[in-house]
Short mmCIF file of C-alpha atoms and ligand atoms in Angstrom, two decimals:
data_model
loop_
_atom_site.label_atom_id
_atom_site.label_comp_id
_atom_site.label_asym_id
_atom_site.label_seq_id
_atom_site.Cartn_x
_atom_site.Cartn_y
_atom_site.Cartn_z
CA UNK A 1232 157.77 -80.30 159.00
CA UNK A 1233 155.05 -82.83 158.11
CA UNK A 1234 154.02 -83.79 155.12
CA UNK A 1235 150.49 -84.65 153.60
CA UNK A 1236 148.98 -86.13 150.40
CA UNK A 1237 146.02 -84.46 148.97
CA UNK A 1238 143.91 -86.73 146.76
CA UNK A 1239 141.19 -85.00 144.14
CA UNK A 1240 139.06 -87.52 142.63
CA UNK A 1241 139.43 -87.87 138.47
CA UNK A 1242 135.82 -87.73 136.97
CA UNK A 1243 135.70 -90.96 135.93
CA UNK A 1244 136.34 -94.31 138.29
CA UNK A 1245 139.60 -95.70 138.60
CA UNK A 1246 141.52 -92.23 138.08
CA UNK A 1247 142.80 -89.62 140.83
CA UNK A 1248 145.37 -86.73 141.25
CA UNK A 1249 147.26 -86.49 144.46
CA UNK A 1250 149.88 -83.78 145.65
CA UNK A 1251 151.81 -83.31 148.69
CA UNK A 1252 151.79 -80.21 151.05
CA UNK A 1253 154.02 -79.43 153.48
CA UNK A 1254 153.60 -77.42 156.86
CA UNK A 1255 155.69 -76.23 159.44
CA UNK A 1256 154.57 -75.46 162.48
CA UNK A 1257 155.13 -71.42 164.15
CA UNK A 1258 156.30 -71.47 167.27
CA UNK A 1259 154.72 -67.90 167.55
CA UNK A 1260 150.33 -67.70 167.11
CA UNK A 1261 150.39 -64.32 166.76
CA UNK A 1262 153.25 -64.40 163.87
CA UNK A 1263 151.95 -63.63 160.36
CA UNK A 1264 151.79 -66.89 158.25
CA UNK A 1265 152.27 -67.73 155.14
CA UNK A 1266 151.19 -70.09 152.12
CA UNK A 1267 153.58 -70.62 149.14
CA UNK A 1268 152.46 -72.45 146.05
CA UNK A 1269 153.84 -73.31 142.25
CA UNK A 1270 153.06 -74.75 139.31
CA UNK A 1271 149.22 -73.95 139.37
CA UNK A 1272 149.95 -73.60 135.40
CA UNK A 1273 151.42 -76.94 135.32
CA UNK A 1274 154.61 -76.63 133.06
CA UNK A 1275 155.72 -73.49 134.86
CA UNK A 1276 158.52 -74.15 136.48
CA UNK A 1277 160.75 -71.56 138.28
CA UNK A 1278 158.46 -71.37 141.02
CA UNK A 1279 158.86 -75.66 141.66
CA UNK A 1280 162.77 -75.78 141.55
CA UNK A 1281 162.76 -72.31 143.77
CA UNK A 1282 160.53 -73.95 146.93
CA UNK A 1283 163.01 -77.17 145.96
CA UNK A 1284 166.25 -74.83 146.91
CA UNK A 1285 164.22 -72.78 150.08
CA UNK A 1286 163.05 -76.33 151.52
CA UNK A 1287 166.74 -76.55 153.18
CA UNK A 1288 166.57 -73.23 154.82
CA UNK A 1289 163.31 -73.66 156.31
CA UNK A 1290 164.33 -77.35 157.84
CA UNK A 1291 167.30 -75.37 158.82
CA UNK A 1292 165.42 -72.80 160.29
CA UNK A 1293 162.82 -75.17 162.32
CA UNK A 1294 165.82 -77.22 163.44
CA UNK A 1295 167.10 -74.08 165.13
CA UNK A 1296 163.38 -73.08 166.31
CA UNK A 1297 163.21 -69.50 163.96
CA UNK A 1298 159.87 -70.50 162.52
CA UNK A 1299 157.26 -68.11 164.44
CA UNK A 1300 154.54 -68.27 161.80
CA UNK A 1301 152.83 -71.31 160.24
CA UNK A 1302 154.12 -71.84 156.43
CA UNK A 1303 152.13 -74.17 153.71
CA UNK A 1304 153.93 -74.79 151.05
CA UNK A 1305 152.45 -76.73 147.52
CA UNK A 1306 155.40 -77.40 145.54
CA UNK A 1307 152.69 -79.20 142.64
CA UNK A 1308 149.26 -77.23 142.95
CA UNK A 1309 148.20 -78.90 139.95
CA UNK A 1310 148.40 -82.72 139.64
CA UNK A 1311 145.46 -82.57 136.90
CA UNK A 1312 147.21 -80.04 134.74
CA UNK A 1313 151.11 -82.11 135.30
CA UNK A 1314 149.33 -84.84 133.71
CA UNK A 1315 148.11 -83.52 130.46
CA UNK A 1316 150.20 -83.76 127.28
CA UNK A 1317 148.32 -83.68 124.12
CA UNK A 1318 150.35 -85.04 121.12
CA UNK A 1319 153.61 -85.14 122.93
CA UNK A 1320 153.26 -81.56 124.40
CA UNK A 1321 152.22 -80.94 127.78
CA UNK A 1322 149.10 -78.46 128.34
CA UNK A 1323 149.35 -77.59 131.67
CA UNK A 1324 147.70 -73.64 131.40
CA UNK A 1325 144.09 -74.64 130.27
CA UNK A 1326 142.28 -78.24 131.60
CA UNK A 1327 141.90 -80.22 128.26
CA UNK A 1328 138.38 -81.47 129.44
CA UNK A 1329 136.46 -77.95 129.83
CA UNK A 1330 138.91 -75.39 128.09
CA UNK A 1331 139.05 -73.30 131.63
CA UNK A 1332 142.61 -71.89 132.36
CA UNK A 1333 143.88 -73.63 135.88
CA UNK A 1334 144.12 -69.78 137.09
CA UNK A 1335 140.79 -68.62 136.64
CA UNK A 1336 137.47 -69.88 138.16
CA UNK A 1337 138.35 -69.88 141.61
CA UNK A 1338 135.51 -68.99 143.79
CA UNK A 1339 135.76 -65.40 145.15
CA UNK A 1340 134.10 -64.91 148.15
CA UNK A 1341 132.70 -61.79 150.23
CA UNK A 1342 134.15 -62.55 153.21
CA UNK A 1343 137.95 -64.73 154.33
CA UNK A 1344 135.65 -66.95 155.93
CA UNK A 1345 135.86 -70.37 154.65
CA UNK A 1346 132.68 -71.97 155.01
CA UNK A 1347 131.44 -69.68 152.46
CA UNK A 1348 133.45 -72.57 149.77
CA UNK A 1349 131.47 -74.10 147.57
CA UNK A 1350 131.14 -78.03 148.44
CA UNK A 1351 134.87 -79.68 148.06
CA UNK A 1352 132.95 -82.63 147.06
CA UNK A 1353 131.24 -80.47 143.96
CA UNK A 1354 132.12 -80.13 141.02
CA UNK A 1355 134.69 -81.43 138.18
CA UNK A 1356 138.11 -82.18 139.29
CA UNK A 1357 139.92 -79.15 138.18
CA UNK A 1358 137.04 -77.18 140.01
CA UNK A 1359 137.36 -79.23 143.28
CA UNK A 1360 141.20 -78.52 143.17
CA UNK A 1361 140.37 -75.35 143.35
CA UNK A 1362 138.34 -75.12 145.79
CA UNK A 1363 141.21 -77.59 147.88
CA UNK A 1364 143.87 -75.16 147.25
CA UNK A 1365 141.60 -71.64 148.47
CA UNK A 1366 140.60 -74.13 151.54
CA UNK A 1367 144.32 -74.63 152.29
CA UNK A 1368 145.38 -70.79 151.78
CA UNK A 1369 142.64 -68.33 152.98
CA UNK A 1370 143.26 -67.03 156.67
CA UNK A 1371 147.19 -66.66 155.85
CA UNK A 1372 148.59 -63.62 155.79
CA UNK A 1373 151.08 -63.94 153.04
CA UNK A 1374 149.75 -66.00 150.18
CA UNK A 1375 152.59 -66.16 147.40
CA UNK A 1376 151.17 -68.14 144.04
CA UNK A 1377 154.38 -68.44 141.64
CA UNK A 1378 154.28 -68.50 138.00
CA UNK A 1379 155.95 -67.67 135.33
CA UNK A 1380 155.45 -65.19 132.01
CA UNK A 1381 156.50 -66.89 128.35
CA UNK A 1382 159.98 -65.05 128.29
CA UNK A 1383 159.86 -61.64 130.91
CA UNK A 1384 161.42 -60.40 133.73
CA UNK A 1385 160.56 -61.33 137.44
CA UNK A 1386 157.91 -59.19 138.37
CA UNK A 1387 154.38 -59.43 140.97
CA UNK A 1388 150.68 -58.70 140.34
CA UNK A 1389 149.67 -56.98 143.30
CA UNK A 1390 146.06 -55.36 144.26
CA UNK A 1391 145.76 -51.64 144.55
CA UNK A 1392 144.48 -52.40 148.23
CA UNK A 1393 148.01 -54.12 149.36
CA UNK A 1394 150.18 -50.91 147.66
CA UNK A 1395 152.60 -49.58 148.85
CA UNK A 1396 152.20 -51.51 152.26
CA UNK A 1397 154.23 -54.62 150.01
CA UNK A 1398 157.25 -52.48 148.86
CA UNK A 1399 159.05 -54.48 151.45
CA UNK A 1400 158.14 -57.54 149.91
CA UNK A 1401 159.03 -56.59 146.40
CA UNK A 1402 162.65 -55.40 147.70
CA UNK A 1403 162.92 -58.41 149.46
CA UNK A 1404 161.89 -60.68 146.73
CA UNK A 1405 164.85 -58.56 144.86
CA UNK A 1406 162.27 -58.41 141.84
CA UNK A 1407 161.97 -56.36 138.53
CA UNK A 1408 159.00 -54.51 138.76
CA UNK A 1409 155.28 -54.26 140.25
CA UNK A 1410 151.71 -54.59 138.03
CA UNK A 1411 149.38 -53.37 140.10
CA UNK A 1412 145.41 -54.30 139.58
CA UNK A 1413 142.27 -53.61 140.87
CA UNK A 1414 139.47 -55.43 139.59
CA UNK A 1415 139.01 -59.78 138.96
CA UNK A 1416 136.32 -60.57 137.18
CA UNK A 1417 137.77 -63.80 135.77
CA UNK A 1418 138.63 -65.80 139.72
CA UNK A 1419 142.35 -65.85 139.69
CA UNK A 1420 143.66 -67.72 142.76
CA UNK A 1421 145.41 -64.51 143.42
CA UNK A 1422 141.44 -62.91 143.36
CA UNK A 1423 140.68 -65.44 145.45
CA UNK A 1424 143.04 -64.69 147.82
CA UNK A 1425 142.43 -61.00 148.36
CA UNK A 1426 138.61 -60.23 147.07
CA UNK A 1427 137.63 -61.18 150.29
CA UNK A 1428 139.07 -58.83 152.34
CA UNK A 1429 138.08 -55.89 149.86
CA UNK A 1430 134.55 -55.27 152.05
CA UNK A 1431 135.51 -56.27 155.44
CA UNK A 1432 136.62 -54.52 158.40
CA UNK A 1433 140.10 -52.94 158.78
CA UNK A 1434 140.60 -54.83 161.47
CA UNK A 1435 139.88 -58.17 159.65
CA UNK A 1436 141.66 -57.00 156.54
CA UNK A 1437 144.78 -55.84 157.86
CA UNK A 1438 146.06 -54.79 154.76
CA UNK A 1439 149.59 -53.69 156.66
CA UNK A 1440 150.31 -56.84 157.04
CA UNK A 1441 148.74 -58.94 154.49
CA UNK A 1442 151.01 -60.15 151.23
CA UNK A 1443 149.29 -61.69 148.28
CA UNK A 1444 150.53 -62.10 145.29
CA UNK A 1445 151.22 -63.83 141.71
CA UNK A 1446 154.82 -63.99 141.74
CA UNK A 1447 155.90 -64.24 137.59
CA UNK A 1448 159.38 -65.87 137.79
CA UNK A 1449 160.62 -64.70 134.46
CA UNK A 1450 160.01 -67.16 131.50
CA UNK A 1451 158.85 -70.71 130.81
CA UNK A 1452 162.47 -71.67 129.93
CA UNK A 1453 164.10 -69.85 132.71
CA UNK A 1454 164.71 -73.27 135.15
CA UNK A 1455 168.37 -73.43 136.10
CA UNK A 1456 169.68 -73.86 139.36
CA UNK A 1457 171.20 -70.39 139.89
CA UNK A 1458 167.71 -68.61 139.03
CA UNK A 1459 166.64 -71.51 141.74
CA UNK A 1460 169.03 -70.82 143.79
CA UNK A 1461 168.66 -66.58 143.92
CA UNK A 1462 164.76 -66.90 143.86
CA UNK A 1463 164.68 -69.03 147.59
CA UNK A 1464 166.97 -66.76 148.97
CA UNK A 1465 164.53 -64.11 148.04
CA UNK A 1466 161.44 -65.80 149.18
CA UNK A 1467 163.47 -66.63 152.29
CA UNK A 1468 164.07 -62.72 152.73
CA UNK A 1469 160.39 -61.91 152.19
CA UNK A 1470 159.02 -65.11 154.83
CA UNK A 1471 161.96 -63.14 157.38
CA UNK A 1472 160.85 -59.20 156.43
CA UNK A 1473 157.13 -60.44 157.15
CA UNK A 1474 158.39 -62.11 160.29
CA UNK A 1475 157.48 -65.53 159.56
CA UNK A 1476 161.04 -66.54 160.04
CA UNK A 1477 163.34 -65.55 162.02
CA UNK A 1478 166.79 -64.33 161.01
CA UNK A 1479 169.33 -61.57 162.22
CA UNK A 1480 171.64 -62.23 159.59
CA UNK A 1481 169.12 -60.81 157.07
CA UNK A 1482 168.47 -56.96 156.59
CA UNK A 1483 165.44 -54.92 156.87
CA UNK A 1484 163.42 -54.29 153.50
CA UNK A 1485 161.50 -51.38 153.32
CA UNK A 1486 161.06 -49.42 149.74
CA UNK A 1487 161.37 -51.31 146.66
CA UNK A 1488 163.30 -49.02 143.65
CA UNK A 1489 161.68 -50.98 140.80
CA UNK A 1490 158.95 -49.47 138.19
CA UNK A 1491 155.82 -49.78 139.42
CA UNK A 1492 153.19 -50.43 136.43
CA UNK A 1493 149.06 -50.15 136.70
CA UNK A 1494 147.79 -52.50 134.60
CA UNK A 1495 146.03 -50.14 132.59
CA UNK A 1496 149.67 -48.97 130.99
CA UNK A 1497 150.72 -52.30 129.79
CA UNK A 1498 150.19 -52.38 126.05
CA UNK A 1499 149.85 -55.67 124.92
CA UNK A 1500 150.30 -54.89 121.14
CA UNK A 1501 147.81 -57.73 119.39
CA UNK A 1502 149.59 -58.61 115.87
CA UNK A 1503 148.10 -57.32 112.82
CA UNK A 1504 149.12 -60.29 110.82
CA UNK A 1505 149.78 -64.22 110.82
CA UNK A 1506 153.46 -65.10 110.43
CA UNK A 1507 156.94 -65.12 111.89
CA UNK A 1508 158.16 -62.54 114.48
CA UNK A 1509 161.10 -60.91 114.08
CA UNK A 1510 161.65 -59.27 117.37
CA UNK A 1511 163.51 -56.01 117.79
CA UNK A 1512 163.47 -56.11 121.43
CA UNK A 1513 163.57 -58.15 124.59
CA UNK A 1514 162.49 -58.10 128.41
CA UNK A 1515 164.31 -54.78 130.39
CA UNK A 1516 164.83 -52.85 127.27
CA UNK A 1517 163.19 -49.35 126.78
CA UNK A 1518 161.51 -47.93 124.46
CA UNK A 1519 160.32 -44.60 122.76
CA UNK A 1520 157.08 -44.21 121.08
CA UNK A 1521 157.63 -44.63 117.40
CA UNK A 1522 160.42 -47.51 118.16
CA UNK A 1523 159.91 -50.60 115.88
CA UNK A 1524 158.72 -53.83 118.72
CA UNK A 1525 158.60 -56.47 115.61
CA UNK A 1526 158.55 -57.24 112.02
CA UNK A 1527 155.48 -59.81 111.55
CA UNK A 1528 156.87 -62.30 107.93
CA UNK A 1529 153.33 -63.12 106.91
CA UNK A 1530 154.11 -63.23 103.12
CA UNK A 1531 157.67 -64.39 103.16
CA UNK A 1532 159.77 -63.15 99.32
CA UNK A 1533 156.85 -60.88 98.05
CA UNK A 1534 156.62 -57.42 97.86
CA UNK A 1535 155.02 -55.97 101.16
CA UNK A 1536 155.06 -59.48 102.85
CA UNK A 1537 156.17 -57.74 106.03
CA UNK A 1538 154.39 -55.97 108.71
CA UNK A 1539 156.22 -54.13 111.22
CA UNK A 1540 155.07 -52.63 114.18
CA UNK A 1541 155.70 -49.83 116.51
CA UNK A 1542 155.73 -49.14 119.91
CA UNK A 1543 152.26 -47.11 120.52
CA UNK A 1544 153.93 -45.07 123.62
CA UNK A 1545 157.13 -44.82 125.52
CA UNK A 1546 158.08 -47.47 128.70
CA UNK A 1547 159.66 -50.87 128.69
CA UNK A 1548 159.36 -54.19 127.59
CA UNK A 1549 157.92 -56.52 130.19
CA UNK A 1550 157.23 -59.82 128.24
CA UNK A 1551 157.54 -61.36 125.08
CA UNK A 1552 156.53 -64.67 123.56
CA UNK A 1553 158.31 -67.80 123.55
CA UNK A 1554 157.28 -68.88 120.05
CA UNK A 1555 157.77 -67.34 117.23
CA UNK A 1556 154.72 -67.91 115.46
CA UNK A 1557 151.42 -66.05 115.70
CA UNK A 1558 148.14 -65.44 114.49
CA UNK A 1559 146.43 -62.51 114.01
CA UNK A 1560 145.29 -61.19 117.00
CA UNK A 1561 147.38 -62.88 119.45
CA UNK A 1562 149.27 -60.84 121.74
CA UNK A 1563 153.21 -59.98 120.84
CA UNK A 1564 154.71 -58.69 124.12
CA UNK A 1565 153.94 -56.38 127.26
CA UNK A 1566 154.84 -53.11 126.92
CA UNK A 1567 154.57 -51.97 130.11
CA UNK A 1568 154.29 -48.00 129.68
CA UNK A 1569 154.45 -44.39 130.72
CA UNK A 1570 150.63 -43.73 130.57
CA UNK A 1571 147.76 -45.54 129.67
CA UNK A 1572 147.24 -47.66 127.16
CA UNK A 1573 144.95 -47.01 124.39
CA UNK A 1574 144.17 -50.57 124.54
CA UNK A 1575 144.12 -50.56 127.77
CA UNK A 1576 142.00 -54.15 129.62
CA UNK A 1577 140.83 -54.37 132.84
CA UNK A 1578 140.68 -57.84 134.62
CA UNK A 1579 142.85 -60.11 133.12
CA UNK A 1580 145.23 -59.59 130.53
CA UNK A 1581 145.59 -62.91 129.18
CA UNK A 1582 143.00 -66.15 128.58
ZN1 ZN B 2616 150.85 -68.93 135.07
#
């Protein structure tokens, strides 16, 4: 394994962000690789302390020579957005000096071909990072980008394009459940890392053997070692189902028995009012149309200073907020459901 220091210039003299990447070397060329980064939203964490616990069974694994594909792995894609705390609380979704979320803005190109980037030299610093990180990832077959939701269960984004050829994946990855989308108008990194091969031969795009996704490990507060601990093991099953490492002692993955959601079901249930949420339910439970989600306390101790709100259609509850308080407008929960939403939103489904 070798590791490097990235360095993006700050915009101003006498400031710059560094990172490290690691790689480790296949012993096999025509292996599938693979390129593994975290924290691209700065304070989200289960993705960091996860490549902390599979670190040891990939030296393990290159000290025994069962590394056929190349791996990259960014344990800190974003050195701009670790450093940001405004008043004593760290920012690390949106950089504090344009407003643009870390995860959107990424250049999406026509082709996998990378001298189709824009400039590396261009640019602010959050854009240049960018660029850096979709320089470092495009050509690998299996581009993982971990995150995590505000309180949720585990689950993937995953194009339409790479469905249902990455059941395997989601099995191995021993996941909740599957969002599946099909249009980024916004430049996610995950858009960034799939777009391309949307207009491009078959046998360039290789869609059978391609794995990109945006991994959502659960919620901002779910860091612990165990979650750490369970999460390498199943990004170590995925890098051995792929073939990137080898391992006999692991089983096959092949279908994955988890929901799998199009993005147009998830209801996203905007709050009527500013208050406090009282939650009726949390991430994994089910619910019926008609089901109270919340009580919204926007007048507390007068008469009809509640607001309570009901689940538009039957399915389950993906997400939920972290914080209690909202404004009206703002997004309560995913619910991911049985059919369509009538607020259904294509691209993104957050800023
Ligand atoms: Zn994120």
């Amino acid at each position: 394994m070798q590791k490097t220091i990235e360095r993006i210039a700050g915009d101003s003299d006498g400031t710059a962000y560094e990172f490290p990447v690691f790689r480790f070397d296949g012993t096999d060329k025509a292996a599938p690789s693979a390129y593994l980064q975290a924290a691209l939203h700065a304070g989200e964490l289960p993705g960091v302390v996860a490549i902390d616990a599979l670190m040891p069974m990939l030296a393990k694994a290159e000290a025994e020579k069962r590394i056929r594909g190349a791996i990259t792995i960014v344990p800190w894609a974003n050195p701009i957005g670790r450093s940001q705390y405004h008043f004593g609380e760290h920012q690390g979704r949106f950089h504090l000096g344009t407003r643009v979320n870390f995860n959107r803005g990424f250049p999406l190109l026509a082709a996998p071909d990378a001298r189709l980037l824009p400039d590396t030299s261009l640019g602010g610093a959050d854009q240049r990072l960018k660029t850096r990180l979709v320089q470092l990832s495009l050509g690998r077959d299996i581009v993982l980008d971990l995150h995590c939701d505000d309180e949720g269960l585990p689950y993937l984004y995953i194009h339409t394009s790479l469905w249902p050829h990455m059941a395997d994946c989601a099995a191995a990855m021993g996941i909740d459940a599957v969002v599946l989308w099909s249009e980024d108008t916004d430049g996610t990194f995950e858009g960034a890392s799939i777009m391309p091969y949307q207009n491009v031969p078959a046998s360039v795009a290789r869609f059978e053997r391609r794995a990109v996704t945006t991994v959502e490990y659960r919620g901002m507060l779910d860091v612990n070692g165990a979650y750490a601990a369970s999460d390498a093991a199943g990004l170590y099953r995925l890098l051995v189902t792929r073939g990137v490492v080898q391992d006999s002692s692991i089983p096959k993955f092949e279908k994955f028995a988890g929901p799998v959601v199009p993005l147009e079901n998830i209801d996203m249930m905007p709050s009527p009012k500013a208050g406090a949420i009282l939650y009726d339910v949390k991430p994994g439970d089910r619910v019926a149309k008609g089901d109270r989600l919340a009580t919204i306390v926007h007048a507390p101790g007068e008469a009809g200073g509640r607001t309570e709100v009901f689940a538009p259609q039957s399915g389950f509850i993906l997400t939920r907020r972290s914080r209690r308080i909202i404004r009206a407008g703002e997004d309560l929960l995913k619910l991911a459901g049985d059919k369509r939403s009538g607020d259904a939103r294509s691209g993104t489904l957050e800023d």
